[in-house]
Amino acid sequence: MEYSGGGATLSEMYQSARRLLLSARDGVARVERLASAPTSSSYSSAPLVGGGAAGDPAVAEEVRREVAQIQGLCAQMDRLWRSIPAKGQRDLWKRKVEQLSEEVDSLKETLDKYSLRQKKRILEAKERAELFERANGESSHVLRIFDDEAQAKQSARNSSRMLEEAYETGVAILHKYADQRDRLKSAQRKALDVLNTVGLSNSVLKLIERRHRVDKWIANAGMITTVVVMIAFWRLTH
């Protein structure tokens, strides 16, 4: 016995729903294969990651339409099987319609999970693209920092070299003053020997000694001045 609704019998609706279900299953399998296909991990390919493959959105949309059609047929069949007078036939069609509804609900759940994965992939792709853009923008700033550090190190090396040269010059001047002092002492001893030999007066000897003390002060003052200049130059350069 056939029961009709809107011009189609319950059996015809069920067969149509089964055909749509098989097509929807095949579409879901295609979507899952395309979504699991390997994609490029580079930032430049980020727009492709959102879809997994070019045909994903179209296939998924077609499956959603088929699922909606099956759910509509299930709603019609649910009304029809309730009007069957024979309890055995009514229970049989109830199980068939409920099983069909469970299968289509499972397909719909799979599609919903696929949509969530796609949204997550699109979001990750956008985040990678933004990160790549920020990295490109910050690289020039990092290079400028390295350049400034290199210039600062070069300036420090130049200052250190200038300080070493000033120190070497100061040491050379001190050595020169020390040599002059030794020569003055030697000249003084020779002069005293000569004066003692010729019998010059004590006043001349005192004058020579005073001159020697003055020369000694001059030498000491020169050395002290050189040390002060070196210390001041070192502080200015650091």
Tab-separated table of C-alpha atoms in Angstrom:
chain	number	residue	atom	x	y	z
A	1	MET	CA	0.000	0.000	0.000
A	2	GLU	CA	1.390	3.388	-1.011
A	3	TYR	CA	0.750	6.621	0.834
A	4	SER	CA	1.191	9.875	-1.028
A	5	GLY	CA	1.904	13.432	-0.030
A	6	GLY	CA	1.898	16.255	-2.507
A	7	GLY	CA	1.754	13.891	-5.492
A	8	ALA	CA	4.623	11.585	-4.405
A	9	THR	CA	4.205	8.343	-2.522
A	10	LEU	CA	6.040	7.527	0.701
A	11	SER	CA	8.128	4.939	-1.133
A	12	GLU	CA	9.049	7.411	-3.875
A	13	MET	CA	10.057	10.007	-1.283
A	14	TYR	CA	12.176	7.436	0.504
A	15	GLN	CA	13.928	6.371	-2.710
A	16	SER	CA	14.609	10.011	-3.614
A	17	ALA	CA	15.980	10.663	-0.134
A	18	ARG	CA	18.242	7.587	-0.378
A	19	ARG	CA	19.624	8.763	-3.743
A	20	LEU	CA	20.280	12.221	-2.302
A	21	LEU	CA	21.909	10.621	0.748
A	22	LEU	CA	24.300	8.587	-1.419
A	23	SER	CA	25.194	11.715	-3.396
A	24	ALA	CA	25.707	13.692	-0.187
A	25	ARG	CA	27.971	10.961	1.230
A	26	ASP	CA	30.067	11.065	-1.916
A	27	GLY	CA	30.241	14.865	-1.674
A	28	VAL	CA	31.332	14.746	1.982
A	29	ALA	CA	34.047	12.237	1.084
A	30	ARG	CA	35.276	14.580	-1.681
A	31	VAL	CA	35.298	17.521	0.714
A	32	GLU	CA	37.329	15.585	3.277
A	33	ARG	CA	39.824	14.434	0.610
A	34	LEU	CA	40.280	17.964	-0.698
A	35	ALA	CA	40.547	19.420	2.809
A	36	SER	CA	43.237	16.893	3.775
A	37	ALA	CA	45.285	17.507	0.601
A	38	PRO	CA	48.791	18.923	1.391
A	39	THR	CA	49.111	22.700	1.085
A	40	SER	CA	52.109	25.013	1.013
A	41	SER	CA	53.262	26.191	4.444
A	42	SER	CA	54.905	29.379	3.217
A	43	TYR	CA	53.378	32.740	3.992
A	44	SER	CA	53.031	33.608	0.330
A	45	SER	CA	50.514	30.775	-0.150
A	46	ALA	CA	48.395	31.782	2.841
A	47	PRO	CA	45.257	32.578	0.748
A	48	LEU	CA	45.112	28.970	-0.506
A	49	VAL	CA	45.099	27.522	2.988
A	50	GLY	CA	41.656	28.886	3.733
A	51	GLY	CA	39.986	26.564	1.233
A	52	GLY	CA	42.301	23.573	1.272
A	53	ALA	CA	41.587	23.270	-2.486
A	54	ALA	CA	39.837	25.295	-5.151
A	55	GLY	CA	36.708	23.076	-5.254
A	56	ASP	CA	36.073	22.786	-1.495
A	57	PRO	CA	33.510	25.598	-1.048
A	58	ALA	CA	31.470	24.633	-4.115
A	59	VAL	CA	31.363	20.941	-3.184
A	60	ALA	CA	30.453	21.713	0.432
A	61	GLU	CA	27.650	24.055	-0.641
A	62	GLU	CA	26.200	21.403	-2.966
A	63	VAL	CA	26.245	18.844	-0.137
A	64	ARG	CA	24.463	21.316	2.150
A	65	ARG	CA	21.685	21.724	-0.424
A	66	GLU	CA	21.285	17.955	-0.683
A	67	VAL	CA	21.207	17.612	3.105
A	68	ALA	CA	18.491	20.271	3.283
A	69	GLN	CA	16.459	18.420	0.656
A	70	ILE	CA	16.797	15.150	2.562
A	71	GLN	CA	15.702	16.819	5.791
A	72	GLY	CA	12.668	18.231	3.997
A	73	LEU	CA	11.769	14.786	2.657
A	74	CYS	CA	12.234	13.289	6.122
A	75	ALA	CA	9.810	15.843	7.549
A	76	GLN	CA	7.209	14.929	4.901
A	77	MET	CA	7.744	11.185	5.391
A	78	ASP	CA	7.445	11.634	9.146
A	79	ARG	CA	3.932	13.006	8.646
A	80	LEU	CA	3.031	10.276	6.160
A	81	TRP	CA	4.114	7.211	8.129
A	82	ARG	CA	2.065	8.398	11.103
A	83	SER	CA	-1.075	8.159	8.950
A	84	ILE	CA	-0.514	4.462	8.047
A	85	PRO	CA	-3.292	2.427	9.728
A	86	ALA	CA	-1.393	-0.893	9.875
A	87	LYS	CA	0.870	-0.925	12.939
A	88	GLY	CA	3.454	-3.229	11.347
A	89	GLN	CA	3.831	-0.996	8.273
A	90	ARG	CA	3.812	2.106	10.449
A	91	ASP	CA	6.626	0.801	12.675
A	92	LEU	CA	8.637	-0.291	9.613
A	93	TRP	CA	8.447	3.150	8.008
A	94	LYS	CA	9.124	4.813	11.332
A	95	ARG	CA	12.435	2.907	11.638
A	96	LYS	CA	13.349	3.704	8.016
A	97	VAL	CA	12.641	7.425	8.381
A	98	GLU	CA	14.413	7.633	11.757
A	99	GLN	CA	17.472	5.815	10.362
A	100	LEU	CA	17.513	8.147	7.364
A	101	SER	CA	17.237	11.162	9.684
A	102	GLU	CA	20.140	9.920	11.808
A	103	GLU	CA	22.320	9.414	8.734
A	104	VAL	CA	21.566	12.871	7.358
A	105	ASP	CA	22.179	14.419	10.796
A	106	SER	CA	25.579	12.698	10.842
A	107	LEU	CA	26.402	14.175	7.424
A	108	LYS	CA	25.297	17.621	8.608
A	109	GLU	CA	27.534	17.303	11.682
A	110	THR	CA	30.469	16.382	9.440
A	111	LEU	CA	29.812	19.449	7.291
A	112	ASP	CA	29.612	21.665	10.382
A	113	LYS	CA	32.980	20.366	11.569
A	114	TYR	CA	34.400	21.003	8.124
A	115	SER	CA	33.127	24.599	8.235
A	116	LEU	CA	34.756	25.154	11.623
A	117	ARG	CA	38.069	23.781	10.304
A	118	GLN	CA	37.835	26.059	7.267
A	119	LYS	CA	37.185	29.123	9.432
A	120	LYS	CA	40.139	28.179	11.637
A	121	ARG	CA	42.393	27.739	8.588
A	122	ILE	CA	41.355	31.119	7.182
A	123	LEU	CA	42.040	32.789	10.532
A	124	GLU	CA	45.454	31.116	10.804
A	125	ALA	CA	46.277	32.159	7.237
A	126	LYS	CA	45.414	35.779	8.016
A	127	GLU	CA	47.508	35.692	11.193
A	128	ARG	CA	50.491	34.265	9.273
A	129	ALA	CA	50.136	36.948	6.599
A	130	GLU	CA	50.002	39.695	9.228
A	131	LEU	CA	53.012	38.203	11.020
A	132	PHE	CA	54.929	38.071	7.737
A	133	GLU	CA	54.105	41.730	7.023
A	134	ARG	CA	55.189	42.771	10.524
A	135	ALA	CA	58.422	40.804	10.140
A	136	ASN	CA	59.180	42.612	6.865
A	137	GLY	CA	58.446	45.966	8.480
A	138	GLU	CA	60.559	45.289	11.561
A	139	SER	CA	63.567	43.881	9.681
A	140	SER	CA	64.622	47.343	8.461
A	141	HIS	CA	64.343	48.667	12.026
A	142	VAL	CA	66.528	45.821	13.304
A	143	LEU	CA	69.116	46.543	10.597
A	144	ARG	CA	69.198	50.203	11.643
A	145	ILE	CA	69.774	49.152	15.263
A	146	PHE	CA	72.660	46.897	14.204
A	147	ASP	CA	74.109	49.725	12.111
A	148	ASP	CA	73.926	52.132	15.065
A	149	GLU	CA	75.612	49.573	17.309
A	150	ALA	CA	78.359	49.033	14.739
A	151	GLN	CA	78.948	52.781	14.506
A	152	ALA	CA	79.078	53.057	18.306
A	153	LYS	CA	81.631	50.229	18.499
A	154	GLN	CA	83.738	51.856	15.780
A	155	SER	CA	83.637	55.182	17.651
A	156	ALA	CA	84.695	53.441	20.857
A	157	ARG	CA	87.602	51.780	19.037
A	158	ASN	CA	88.663	55.131	17.580
A	159	SER	CA	88.556	56.762	21.026
A	160	SER	CA	90.554	53.907	22.518
A	161	ARG	CA	93.159	54.221	19.783
A	162	MET	CA	93.435	57.997	20.329
A	163	LEU	CA	93.828	57.455	24.082
A	164	GLU	CA	96.577	54.906	23.508
A	165	GLU	CA	98.378	57.320	21.196
A	166	ALA	CA	98.081	60.117	23.786
A	167	TYR	CA	99.396	57.786	26.479
A	168	GLU	CA	102.362	56.787	24.340
A	169	THR	CA	103.074	60.477	23.625
A	170	GLY	CA	102.931	61.288	27.360
A	171	VAL	CA	105.280	58.415	28.181
A	172	ALA	CA	107.717	59.624	25.531
A	173	ILE	CA	107.632	63.164	26.968
A	174	LEU	CA	108.289	61.854	30.479
A	175	HIS	CA	111.220	59.832	29.212
A	176	LYS	CA	112.547	62.931	27.485
A	177	TYR	CA	112.292	64.965	30.701
A	178	ALA	CA	114.038	62.182	32.618
A	179	ASP	CA	116.889	62.146	30.076
A	180	GLN	CA	117.221	65.920	30.312
A	181	ARG	CA	117.358	65.699	34.100
A	182	ASP	CA	120.137	63.097	33.927
A	183	ARG	CA	122.089	65.275	31.494
A	184	LEU	CA	121.665	68.315	33.766
A	185	LYS	CA	122.930	66.361	36.759
A	186	SER	CA	125.943	65.175	34.779
A	187	ALA	CA	126.636	68.729	33.598
A	188	GLN	CA	126.301	70.005	37.149
A	189	ARG	CA	128.829	67.500	38.435
A	190	LYS	CA	131.282	68.405	35.689
A	191	ALA	CA	130.770	72.118	36.346
A	192	LEU	CA	131.392	71.625	40.055
A	193	ASP	CA	134.530	69.713	39.299
A	194	VAL	CA	135.704	72.487	37.004
A	195	LEU	CA	134.791	75.216	39.487
A	196	ASN	CA	136.519	73.442	42.301
A	197	THR	CA	139.522	73.091	40.104
A	198	VAL	CA	139.708	76.762	39.160
A	199	GLY	CA	138.703	77.918	42.661
A	200	LEU	CA	135.502	79.875	41.868
A	201	SER	CA	133.732	81.518	44.740
A	202	ASN	CA	130.945	79.946	46.762
A	203	SER	CA	128.424	82.486	45.473
A	204	VAL	CA	128.834	81.170	41.950
A	205	LEU	CA	128.333	77.646	43.212
A	206	LYS	CA	125.164	78.687	45.054
A	207	LEU	CA	123.885	80.341	41.879
A	208	ILE	CA	124.463	77.155	39.940
A	209	GLU	CA	122.695	75.109	42.617
A	210	ARG	CA	119.736	77.495	42.578
A	211	ARG	CA	119.584	77.224	38.781
A	212	HIS	CA	119.626	73.464	39.133
A	213	ARG	CA	116.681	73.588	41.561
A	214	VAL	CA	114.742	75.816	39.160
A	215	ASP	CA	115.393	73.395	36.303
A	216	LYS	CA	114.280	70.549	38.509
A	217	TRP	CA	111.024	72.363	39.327
A	218	ILE	CA	110.459	73.051	35.656
A	219	ALA	CA	110.974	69.376	34.823
A	220	ASN	CA	108.649	68.255	37.608
A	221	ALA	CA	105.992	70.798	36.587
A	222	GLY	CA	106.197	69.593	32.988
A	223	MET	CA	105.694	65.993	34.022
A	224	ILE	CA	102.748	66.885	36.265
A	225	THR	CA	101.179	68.993	33.511
A	226	THR	CA	101.504	66.090	31.055
A	227	VAL	CA	99.793	63.686	33.473
A	228	VAL	CA	96.919	66.145	34.100
A	229	VAL	CA	96.409	66.641	30.355
A	230	MET	CA	96.304	62.878	29.781
A	231	ILE	CA	93.725	62.383	32.564
A	232	ALA	CA	91.537	65.203	31.235
A	233	PHE	CA	91.711	63.809	27.680
A	234	TRP	CA	90.766	60.323	28.913
A	235	ARG	CA	87.704	61.671	30.776
A	236	LEU	CA	86.575	63.707	27.750
A	237	THR	CA	86.809	60.738	25.422
A	238	HIS	CA	84.826	58.460	27.804
